Short mmCIF file of C-alpha atoms and ligand atoms in Angstrom, two decimals:
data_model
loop_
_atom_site.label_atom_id
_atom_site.label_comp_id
_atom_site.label_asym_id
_atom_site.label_seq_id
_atom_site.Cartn_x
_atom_site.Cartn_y
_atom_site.Cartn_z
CA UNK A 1 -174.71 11.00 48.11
CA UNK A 2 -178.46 11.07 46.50
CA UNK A 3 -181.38 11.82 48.19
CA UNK A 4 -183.45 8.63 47.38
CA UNK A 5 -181.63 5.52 46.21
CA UNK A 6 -183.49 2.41 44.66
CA UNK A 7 -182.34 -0.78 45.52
CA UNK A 8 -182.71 -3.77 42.60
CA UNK A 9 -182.37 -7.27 42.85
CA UNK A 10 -179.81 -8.47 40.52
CA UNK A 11 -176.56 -10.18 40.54
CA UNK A 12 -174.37 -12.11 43.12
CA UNK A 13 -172.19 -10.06 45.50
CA UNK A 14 -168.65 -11.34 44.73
CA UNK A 15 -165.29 -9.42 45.94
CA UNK A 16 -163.13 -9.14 48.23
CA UNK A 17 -163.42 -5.54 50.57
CA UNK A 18 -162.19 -3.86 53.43
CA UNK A 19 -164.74 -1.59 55.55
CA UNK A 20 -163.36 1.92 57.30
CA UNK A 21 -162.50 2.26 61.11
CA UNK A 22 -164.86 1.47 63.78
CA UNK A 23 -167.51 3.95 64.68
CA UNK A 24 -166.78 3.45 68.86
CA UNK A 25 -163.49 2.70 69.02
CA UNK A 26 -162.64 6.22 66.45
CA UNK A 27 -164.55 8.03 68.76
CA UNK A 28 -163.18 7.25 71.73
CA UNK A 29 -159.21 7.09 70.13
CA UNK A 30 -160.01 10.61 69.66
CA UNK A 31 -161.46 11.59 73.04
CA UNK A 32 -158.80 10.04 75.48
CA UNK A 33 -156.42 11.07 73.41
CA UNK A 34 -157.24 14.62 73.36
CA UNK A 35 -156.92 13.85 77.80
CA UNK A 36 -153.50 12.42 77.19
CA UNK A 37 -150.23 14.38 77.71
CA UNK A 38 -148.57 14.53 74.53
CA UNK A 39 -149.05 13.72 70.95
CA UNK A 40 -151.44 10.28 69.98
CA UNK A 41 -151.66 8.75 66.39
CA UNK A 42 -154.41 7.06 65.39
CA UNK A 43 -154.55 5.23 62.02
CA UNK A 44 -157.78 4.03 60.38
CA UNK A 45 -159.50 6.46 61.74
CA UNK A 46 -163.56 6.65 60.87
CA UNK A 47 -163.89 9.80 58.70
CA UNK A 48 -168.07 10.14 58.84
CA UNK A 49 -170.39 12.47 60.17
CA UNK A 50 -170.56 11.34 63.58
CA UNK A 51 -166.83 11.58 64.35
CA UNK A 52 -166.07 14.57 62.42
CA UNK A 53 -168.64 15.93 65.29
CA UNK A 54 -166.18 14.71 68.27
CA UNK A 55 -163.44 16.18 66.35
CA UNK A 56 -165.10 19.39 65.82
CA UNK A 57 -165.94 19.39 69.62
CA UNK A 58 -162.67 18.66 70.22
CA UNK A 59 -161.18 21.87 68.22
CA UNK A 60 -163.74 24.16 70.04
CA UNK A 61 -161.98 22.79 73.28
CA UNK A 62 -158.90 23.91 71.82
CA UNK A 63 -156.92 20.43 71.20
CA UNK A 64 -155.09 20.64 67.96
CA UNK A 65 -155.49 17.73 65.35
CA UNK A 66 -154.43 17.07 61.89
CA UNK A 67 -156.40 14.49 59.77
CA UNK A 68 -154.60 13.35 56.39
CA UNK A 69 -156.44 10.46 54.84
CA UNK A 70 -157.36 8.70 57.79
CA UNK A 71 -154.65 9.37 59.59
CA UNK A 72 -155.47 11.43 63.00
CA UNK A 73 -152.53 12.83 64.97
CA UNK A 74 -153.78 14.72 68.14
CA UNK A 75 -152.16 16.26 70.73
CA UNK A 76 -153.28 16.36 74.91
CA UNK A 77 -152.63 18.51 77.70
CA UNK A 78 -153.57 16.29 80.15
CA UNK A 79 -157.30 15.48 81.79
CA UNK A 80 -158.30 19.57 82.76
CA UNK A 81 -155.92 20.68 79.20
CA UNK A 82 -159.34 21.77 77.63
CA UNK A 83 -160.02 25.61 77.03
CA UNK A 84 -163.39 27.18 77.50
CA UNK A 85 -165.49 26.66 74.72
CA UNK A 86 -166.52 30.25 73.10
CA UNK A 87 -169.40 28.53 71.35
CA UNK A 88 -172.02 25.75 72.15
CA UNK A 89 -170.47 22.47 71.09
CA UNK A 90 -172.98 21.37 68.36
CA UNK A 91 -172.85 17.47 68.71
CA UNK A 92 -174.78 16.60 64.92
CA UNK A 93 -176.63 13.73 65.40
CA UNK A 94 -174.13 11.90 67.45
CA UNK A 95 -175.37 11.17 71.29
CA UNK A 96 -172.01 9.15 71.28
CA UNK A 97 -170.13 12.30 70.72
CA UNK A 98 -172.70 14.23 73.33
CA UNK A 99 -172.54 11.43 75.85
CA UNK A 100 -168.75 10.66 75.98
CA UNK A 101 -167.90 14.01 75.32
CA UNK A 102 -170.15 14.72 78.56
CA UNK A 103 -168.09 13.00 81.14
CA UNK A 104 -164.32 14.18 79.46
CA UNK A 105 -166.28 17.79 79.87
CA UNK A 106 -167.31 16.99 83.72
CA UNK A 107 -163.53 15.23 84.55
CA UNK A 108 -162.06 18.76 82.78
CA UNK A 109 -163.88 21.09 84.83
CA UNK A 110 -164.57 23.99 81.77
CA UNK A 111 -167.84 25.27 81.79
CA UNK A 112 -169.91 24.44 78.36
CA UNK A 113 -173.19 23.60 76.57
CA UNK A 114 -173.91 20.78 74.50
CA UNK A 115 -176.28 20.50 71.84
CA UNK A 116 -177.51 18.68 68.64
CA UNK A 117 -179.94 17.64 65.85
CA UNK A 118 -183.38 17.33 66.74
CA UNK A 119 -182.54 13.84 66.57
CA UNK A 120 -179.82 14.10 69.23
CA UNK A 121 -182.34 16.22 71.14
CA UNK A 122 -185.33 13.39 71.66
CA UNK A 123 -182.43 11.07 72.70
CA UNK A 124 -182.52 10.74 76.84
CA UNK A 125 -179.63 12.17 78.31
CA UNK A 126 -181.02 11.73 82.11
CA UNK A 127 -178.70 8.75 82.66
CA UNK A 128 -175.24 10.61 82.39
CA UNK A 129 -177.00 13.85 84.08
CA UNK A 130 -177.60 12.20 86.98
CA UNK A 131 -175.20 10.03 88.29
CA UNK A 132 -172.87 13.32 87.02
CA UNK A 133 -175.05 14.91 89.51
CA UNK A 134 -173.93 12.59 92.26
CA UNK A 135 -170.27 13.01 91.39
CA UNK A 136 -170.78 16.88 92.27
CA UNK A 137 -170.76 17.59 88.50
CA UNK A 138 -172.92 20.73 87.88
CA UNK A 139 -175.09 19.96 84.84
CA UNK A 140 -178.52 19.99 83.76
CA UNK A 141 -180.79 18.41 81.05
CA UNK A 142 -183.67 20.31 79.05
CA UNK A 143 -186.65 20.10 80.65
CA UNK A 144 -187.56 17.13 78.66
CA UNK A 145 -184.38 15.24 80.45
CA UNK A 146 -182.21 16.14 77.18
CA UNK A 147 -180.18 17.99 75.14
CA UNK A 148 -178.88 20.77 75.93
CA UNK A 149 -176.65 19.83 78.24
CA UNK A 150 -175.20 22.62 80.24
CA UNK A 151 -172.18 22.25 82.90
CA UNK A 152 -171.05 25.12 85.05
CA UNK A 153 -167.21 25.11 85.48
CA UNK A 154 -165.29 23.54 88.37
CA UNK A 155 -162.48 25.40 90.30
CA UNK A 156 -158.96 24.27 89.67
CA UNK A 157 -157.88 21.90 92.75
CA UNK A 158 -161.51 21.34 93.42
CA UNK A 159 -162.06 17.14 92.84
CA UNK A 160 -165.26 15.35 91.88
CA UNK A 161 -166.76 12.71 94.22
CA UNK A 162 -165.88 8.93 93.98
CA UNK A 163 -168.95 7.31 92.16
CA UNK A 164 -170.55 3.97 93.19
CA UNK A 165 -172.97 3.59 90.48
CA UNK A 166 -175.61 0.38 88.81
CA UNK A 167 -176.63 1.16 85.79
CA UNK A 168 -179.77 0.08 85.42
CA UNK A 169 -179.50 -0.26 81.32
CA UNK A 170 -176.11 -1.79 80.19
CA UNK A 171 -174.84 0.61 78.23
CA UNK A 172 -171.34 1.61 77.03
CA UNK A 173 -171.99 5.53 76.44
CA UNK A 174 -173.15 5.55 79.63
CA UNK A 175 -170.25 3.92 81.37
CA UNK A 176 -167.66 5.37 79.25
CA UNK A 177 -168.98 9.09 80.38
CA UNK A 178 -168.73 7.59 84.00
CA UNK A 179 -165.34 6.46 83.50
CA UNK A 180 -163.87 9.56 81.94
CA UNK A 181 -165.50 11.79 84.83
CA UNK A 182 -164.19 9.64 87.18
CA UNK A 183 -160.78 10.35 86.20
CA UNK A 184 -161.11 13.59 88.05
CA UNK A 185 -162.71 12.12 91.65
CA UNK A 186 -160.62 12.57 94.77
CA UNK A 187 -160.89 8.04 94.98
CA UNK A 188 -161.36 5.17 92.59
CA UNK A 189 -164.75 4.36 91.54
CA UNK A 190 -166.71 1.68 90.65
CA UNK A 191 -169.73 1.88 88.22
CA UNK A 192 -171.06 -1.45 87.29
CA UNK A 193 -173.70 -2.82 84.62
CA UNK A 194 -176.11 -5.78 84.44
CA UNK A 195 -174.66 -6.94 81.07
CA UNK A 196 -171.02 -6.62 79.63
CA UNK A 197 -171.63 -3.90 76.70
CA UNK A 198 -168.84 -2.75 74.24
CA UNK A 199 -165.17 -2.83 76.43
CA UNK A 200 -163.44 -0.37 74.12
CA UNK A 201 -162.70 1.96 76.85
CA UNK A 202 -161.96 -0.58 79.37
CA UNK A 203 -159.65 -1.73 76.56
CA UNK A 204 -158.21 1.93 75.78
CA UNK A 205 -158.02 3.51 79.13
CA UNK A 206 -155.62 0.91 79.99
CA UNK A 207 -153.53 0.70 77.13
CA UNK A 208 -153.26 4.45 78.03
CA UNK A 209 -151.93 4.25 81.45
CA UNK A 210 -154.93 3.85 83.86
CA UNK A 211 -155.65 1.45 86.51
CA UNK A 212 -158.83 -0.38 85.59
CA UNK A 213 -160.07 -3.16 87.10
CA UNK A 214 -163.03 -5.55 86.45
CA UNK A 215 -165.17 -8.19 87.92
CA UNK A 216 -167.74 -10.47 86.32
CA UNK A 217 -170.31 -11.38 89.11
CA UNK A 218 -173.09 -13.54 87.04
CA UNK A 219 -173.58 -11.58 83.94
CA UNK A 220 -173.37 -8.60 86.00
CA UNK A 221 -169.91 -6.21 84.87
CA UNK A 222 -168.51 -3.57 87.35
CA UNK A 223 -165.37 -1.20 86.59
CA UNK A 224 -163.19 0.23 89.26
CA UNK A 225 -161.31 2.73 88.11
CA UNK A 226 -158.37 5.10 89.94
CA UNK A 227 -157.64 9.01 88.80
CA UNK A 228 -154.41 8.91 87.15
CA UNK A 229 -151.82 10.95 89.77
CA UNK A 230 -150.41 13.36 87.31
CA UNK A 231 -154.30 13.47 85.92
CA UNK A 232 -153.21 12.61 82.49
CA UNK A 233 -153.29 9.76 80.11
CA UNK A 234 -150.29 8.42 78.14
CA UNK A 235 -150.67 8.98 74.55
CA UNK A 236 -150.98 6.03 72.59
CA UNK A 237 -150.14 4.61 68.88
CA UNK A 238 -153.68 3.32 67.97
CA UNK A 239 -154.75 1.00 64.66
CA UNK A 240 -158.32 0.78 64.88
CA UNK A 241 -159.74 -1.87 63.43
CA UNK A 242 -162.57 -2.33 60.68
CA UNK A 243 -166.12 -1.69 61.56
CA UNK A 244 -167.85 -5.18 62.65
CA UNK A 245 -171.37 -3.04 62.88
CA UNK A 246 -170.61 -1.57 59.39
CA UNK A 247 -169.35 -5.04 58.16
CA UNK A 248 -172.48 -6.13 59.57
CA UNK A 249 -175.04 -4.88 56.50
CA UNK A 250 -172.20 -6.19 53.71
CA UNK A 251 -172.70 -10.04 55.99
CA UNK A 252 -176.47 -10.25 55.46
CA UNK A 253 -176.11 -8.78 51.46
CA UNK A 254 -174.12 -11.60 51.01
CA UNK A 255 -176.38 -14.05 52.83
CA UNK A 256 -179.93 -12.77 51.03
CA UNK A 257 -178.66 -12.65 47.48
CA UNK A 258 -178.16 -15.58 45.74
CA UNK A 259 -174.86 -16.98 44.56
CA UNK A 260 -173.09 -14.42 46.99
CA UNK A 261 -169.75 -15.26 48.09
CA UNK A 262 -167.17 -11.95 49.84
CA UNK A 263 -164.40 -11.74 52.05
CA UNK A 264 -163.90 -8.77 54.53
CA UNK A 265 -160.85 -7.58 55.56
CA UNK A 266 -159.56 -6.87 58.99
CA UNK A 267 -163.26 -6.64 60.76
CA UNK A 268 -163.32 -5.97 64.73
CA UNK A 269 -164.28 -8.93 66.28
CA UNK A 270 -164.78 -8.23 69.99
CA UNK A 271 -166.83 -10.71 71.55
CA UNK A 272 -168.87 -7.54 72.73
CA UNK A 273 -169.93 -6.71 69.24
CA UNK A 274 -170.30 -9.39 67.75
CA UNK A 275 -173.88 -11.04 68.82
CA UNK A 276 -175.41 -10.89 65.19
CA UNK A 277 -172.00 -13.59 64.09
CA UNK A 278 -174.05 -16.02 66.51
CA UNK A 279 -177.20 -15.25 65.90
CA UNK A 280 -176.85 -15.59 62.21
CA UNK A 281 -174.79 -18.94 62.39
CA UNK A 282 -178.11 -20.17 64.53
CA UNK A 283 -179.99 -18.87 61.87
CA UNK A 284 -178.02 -21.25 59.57
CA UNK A 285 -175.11 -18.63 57.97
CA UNK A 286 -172.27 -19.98 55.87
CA UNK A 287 -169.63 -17.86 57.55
CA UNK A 288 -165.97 -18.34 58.44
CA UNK A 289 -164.21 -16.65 60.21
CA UNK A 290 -160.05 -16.63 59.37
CA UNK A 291 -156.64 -14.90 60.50
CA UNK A 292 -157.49 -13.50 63.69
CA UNK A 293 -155.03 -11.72 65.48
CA UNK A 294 -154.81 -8.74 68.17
CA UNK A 295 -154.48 -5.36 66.71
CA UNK A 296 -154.05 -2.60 69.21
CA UNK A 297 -156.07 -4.21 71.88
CA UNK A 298 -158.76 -5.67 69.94
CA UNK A 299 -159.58 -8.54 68.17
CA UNK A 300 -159.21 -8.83 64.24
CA UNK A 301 -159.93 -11.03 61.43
CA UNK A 302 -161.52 -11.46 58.03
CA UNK A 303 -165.00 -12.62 57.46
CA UNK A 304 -166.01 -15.06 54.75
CA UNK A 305 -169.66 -15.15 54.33
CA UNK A 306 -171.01 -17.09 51.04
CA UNK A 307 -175.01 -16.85 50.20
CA UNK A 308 -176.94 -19.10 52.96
CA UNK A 309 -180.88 -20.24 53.27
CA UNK A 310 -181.53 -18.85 56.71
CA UNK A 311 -184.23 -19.85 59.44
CA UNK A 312 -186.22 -17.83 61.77
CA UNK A 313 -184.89 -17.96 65.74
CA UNK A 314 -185.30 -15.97 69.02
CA UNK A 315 -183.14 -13.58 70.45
CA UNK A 316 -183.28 -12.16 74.22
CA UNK A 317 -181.16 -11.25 77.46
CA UNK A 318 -177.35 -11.44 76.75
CA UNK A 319 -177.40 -11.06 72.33
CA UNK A 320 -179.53 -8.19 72.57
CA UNK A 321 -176.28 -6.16 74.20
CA UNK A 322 -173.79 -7.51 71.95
CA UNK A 323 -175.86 -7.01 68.66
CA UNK A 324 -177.89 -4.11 69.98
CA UNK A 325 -176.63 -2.06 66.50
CA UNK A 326 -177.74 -4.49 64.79
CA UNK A 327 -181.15 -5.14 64.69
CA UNK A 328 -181.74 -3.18 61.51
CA UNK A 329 -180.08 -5.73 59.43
CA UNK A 330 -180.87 -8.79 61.65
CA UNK A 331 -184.36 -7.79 60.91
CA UNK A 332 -183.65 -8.05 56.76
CA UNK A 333 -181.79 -11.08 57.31
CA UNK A 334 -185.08 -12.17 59.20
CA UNK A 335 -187.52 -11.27 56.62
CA UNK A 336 -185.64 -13.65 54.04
CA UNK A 337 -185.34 -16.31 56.84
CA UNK A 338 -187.81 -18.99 56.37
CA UNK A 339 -190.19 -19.28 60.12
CA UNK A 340 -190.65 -17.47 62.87
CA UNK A 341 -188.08 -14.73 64.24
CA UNK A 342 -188.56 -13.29 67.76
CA UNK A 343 -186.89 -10.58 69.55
CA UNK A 344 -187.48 -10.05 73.15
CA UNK A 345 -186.02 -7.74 76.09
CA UNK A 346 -184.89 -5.05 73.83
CA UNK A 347 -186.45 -1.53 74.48
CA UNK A 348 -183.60 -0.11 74.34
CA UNK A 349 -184.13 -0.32 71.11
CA UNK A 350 -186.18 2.51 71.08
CA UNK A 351 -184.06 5.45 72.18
CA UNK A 352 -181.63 4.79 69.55
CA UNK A 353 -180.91 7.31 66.23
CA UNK A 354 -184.89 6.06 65.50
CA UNK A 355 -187.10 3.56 67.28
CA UNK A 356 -185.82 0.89 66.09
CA UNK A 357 -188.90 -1.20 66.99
CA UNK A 358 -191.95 1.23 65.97
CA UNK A 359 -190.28 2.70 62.77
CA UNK A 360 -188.77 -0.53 61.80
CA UNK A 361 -192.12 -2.34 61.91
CA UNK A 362 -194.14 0.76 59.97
CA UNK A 363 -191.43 0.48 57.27
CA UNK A 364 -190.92 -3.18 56.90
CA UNK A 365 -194.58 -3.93 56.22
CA UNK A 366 -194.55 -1.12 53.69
CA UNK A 367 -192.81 -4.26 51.62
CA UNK A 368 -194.89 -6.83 52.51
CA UNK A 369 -193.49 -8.28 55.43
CA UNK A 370 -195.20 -9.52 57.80
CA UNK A 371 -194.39 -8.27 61.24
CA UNK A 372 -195.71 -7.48 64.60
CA UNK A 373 -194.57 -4.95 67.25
CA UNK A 374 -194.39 -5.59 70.73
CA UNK A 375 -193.05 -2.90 73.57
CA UNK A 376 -189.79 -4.96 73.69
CA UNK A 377 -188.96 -6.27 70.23
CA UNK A 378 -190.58 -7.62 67.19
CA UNK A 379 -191.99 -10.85 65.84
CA UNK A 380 -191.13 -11.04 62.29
CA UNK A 381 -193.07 -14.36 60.28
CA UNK A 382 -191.51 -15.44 56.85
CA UNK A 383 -191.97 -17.85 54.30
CA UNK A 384 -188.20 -16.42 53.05
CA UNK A 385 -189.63 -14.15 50.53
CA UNK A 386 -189.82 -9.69 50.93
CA UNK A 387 -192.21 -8.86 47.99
CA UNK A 388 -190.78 -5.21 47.93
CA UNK A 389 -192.47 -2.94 45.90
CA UNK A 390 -192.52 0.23 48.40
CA UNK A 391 -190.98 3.59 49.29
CA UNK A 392 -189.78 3.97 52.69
CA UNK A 393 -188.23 6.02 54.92
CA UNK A 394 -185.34 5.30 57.60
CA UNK A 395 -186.22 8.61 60.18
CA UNK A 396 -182.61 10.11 60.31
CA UNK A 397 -181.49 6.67 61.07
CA UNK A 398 -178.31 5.35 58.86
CA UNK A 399 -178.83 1.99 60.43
CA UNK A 400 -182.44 1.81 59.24
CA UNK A 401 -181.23 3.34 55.62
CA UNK A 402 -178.87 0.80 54.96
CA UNK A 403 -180.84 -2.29 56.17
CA UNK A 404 -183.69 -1.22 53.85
CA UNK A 405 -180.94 -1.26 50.81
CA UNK A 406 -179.69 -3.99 51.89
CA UNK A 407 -183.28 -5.61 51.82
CA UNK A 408 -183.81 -4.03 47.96
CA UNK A 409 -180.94 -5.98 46.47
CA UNK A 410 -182.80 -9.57 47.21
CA UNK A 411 -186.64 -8.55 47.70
CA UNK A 412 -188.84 -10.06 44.45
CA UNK A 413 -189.69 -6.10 43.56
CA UNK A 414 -187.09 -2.85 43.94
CA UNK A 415 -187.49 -0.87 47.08
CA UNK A 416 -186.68 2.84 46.95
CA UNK A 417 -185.46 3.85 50.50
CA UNK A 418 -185.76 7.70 51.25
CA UNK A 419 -182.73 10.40 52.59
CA UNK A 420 -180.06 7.75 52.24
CA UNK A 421 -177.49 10.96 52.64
CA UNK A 422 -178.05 9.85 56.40
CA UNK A 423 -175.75 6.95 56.20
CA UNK A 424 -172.90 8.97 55.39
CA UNK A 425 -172.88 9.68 59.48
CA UNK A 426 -171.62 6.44 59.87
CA UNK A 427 -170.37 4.90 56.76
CA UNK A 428 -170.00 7.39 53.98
CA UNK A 429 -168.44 4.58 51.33
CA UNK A 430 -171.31 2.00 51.91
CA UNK A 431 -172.62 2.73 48.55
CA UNK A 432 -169.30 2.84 46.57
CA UNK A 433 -168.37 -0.81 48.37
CA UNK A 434 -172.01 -2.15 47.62
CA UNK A 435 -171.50 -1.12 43.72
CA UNK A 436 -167.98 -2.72 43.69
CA UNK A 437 -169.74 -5.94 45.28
CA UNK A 438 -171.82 -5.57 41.92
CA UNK A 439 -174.69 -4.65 43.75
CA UNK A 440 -177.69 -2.69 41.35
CA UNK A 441 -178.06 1.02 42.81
CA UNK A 442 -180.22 3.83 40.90
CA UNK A 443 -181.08 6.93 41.67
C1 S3P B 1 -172.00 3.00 71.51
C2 S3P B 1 -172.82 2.31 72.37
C3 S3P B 1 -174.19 1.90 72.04
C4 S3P B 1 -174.44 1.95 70.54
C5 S3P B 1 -173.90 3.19 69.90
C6 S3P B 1 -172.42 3.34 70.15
C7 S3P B 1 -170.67 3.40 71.97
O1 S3P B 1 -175.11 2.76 72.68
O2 S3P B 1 -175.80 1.81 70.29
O3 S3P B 1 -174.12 3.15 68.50
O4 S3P B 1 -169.82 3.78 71.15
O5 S3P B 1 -170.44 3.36 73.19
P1 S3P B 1 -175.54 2.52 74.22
O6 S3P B 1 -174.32 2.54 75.00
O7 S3P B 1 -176.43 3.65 74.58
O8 S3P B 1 -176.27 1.19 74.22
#
């Protein structure tokens, strides 16, 4: 992919697409299948950068793959079937890779190191390292709380502690890593969250043979989960469906540009992910939503979205965790929204592949728009025009990348985005669909 890419307005968006795996669900289909006894097939896999780092990870651990097309087949040897890594396991820019990866590594008991980008490295790792601490896992942070990650080794026999942990910040790396570890405790555990995030590995552990059980209290989420006896998972026949966060950038193309009208194919639509769907129909989105149906756990359909004028609205508490990928493109869609937008209760934001907050607001006024930064969100004001006219840079972030396209192909001037070869860590054919849409692209 180029270097710089210029984004024109032009024509209509007008096909009909599908979009490649999902980015969480891949990664995980990957993971617990490398714990599993046995061989696993996973189809629609997501062949980017990020997951070609858990797969990489996954070869230095000495689990055997073959990947034709997007086709994975992977074979287990059970939860402590890894092999002592002779290198450190270089995790890209991928903390879900590093994070995940983290608590298979802790549940296995092989001693390694984990490292990444210099991205990866300003990315906080304290909340897996210390409630691994608790479980009797030895690891440590860098002294700046993250990577590298190092973990000592764990006799054979020897079991990890039962953990009974609040996250303070729902968040689905986090719990996943507690999960996996957990697999190796001596008792079930329980780790809970203040907010359901993303359930694929609630979803997948128990299509794979574990006991997991959950409990809504409020909007608080806990998971107990119980070590399998023969510490293994069964191997599973996985379909994973299409990216709803890639699917997500495609949604607001077709909103902004006038005359737009596309259908996407076989889109993930777990109520976990899907947040920016009801924030954009608030906003006043044409989109339908057809054929769903249940493919390997999760929920599927296709997405109709046809060119919409949009209005500004707020978004706090509960969206934030079930669009909390999004706000890249909720911001474009936003800009071209005619009010006020305002987005509260989402710091998080900031420890993401960029801060999505500070960066996003430098950038988006390089074009004209008018927006303010707050320590939890962003107040964008719009009379539904984005002059354009500017150069700017997405910090290593594909999310940011793509928005700003995105933004380019209905802004009243071209907007040349910077080191777009970033987005090919999450969604390497975004260009190639975004031409087909008829969507003006120059180098
Ligand atoms: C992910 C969870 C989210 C999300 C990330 C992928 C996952 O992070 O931002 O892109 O696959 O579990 P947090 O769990 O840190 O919120």
């Amino acid at each position: 992919m180029l270097m710089n890419s210029t984004v024109k307005p032009g024509k209509p968006l007008r096909g009909t697409i599908t979009i490649p795996g999902d980015k969480s669900i891949s990664h995980r289909a990957a993971l617990f299948a490398a714990l599993a006894k046995g061989e696993s097939l996973v189809e629609n896999f997501l062949v980017s950068g990020v997951t070609n780092a858990m797969l990489h990870a996954l070869s230095l651990l000495g689990i055997p793959y073959s990947l034709t097309g997007t086709t994975l087949r992977i074979k287990g040897n059970g939860i402590r079937g890894f092999q002592t890594p002779k290198n450190t396991i270089h995790c890209g820019n991928s903390a879900t890779t590093m994070r995940i990866l983290t608590g298979a590594l802790a549940a296995s008991g092989v001693p390694a190191v984990l490292d990444g980008s210099d991205g990866l490295r300003r990315r906080p790792m304290l909340r897996v390292v210390q409630p691994l601490q608790q479980m009797g896992v030895a690891i440590t942070a860098s002294a700046e709380g993250g990577a590298p990650l190092r973990l000592e080794g764990r006799p054979v026999g020897m079991l990890l502690t039962p953990l009974h942990y609040n996250l303070p910040v729902a968040s689905a790396q986090v719990k996943t890593c507690l999960l996996l570890a957990s697999l190796a405790a001596s008792a079930p555990s329980v780790v809970s969250e203040p907010l359901l995030s993303r359930d694929h590995s609630e979803r997948l552990l128990s299509a794979m043979g574990v006991k997991i059980e959950q409990k809504f209290s409020g909007r608080a989420h806990s998971v107990r989960i119980t070590p399998p006896p023969n510490e293994a998972l069964e191997p599973i026949h996985a379909v994973i469906p299409g990216d709803f966060s890639a699917a997500a950038f495609l949604i607001v193309a077709s909103l902004i540009v006038p005359g737009s009208h596309i259908l996407i194919q076989n889109v993930g639509l777990n109520p976990t992910r899907t947040g920016l769907l009801d924030a954009l129909l608030e906003m006043g989105a044409n989109i339908q939503i057809h054929n769903v149906q249940t493919l390997s756990g999760e929920p599927v359909g296709n997405i109709e979205v046809r060119h919409s004028p949009l209005k500004g609205i707020d978004v706090s508490g509960e969206r934030v965790v079930s669009m909390i990928d999004e706000f890249p493109i909720f911001a474009v869609a936003a800009a071209f929204a005619h009010g006020v937008t305002t987005v509260t209760g989402a710091e998080e934001l900031r420890y993401k592949e960029s801060d999505r907050i500070g960066d996003l607001c430098r950038e988006f006024k390089k074009v004209g728009i008018v927006i303010h930064e707050n320590p939890d969100g962003f107040i964008i004001e719009s009379n539904g025009n984005v002059p354009g006219n500017g150069i700017v840079q997405p910090y290593a972030d594909h999310r940011l990348a793509m928005s700003m396209m995105v933004m380019g192909l209905a802004s009243k001037k071209p907007i040349t985005v910077q080191d777009v070869q970033i987005i090919s860590e999450s969604f390497p054919d975004f260009l190639s669909i975004l031409q087909s849409l008829g969507a003006d692209v120059l180098d």
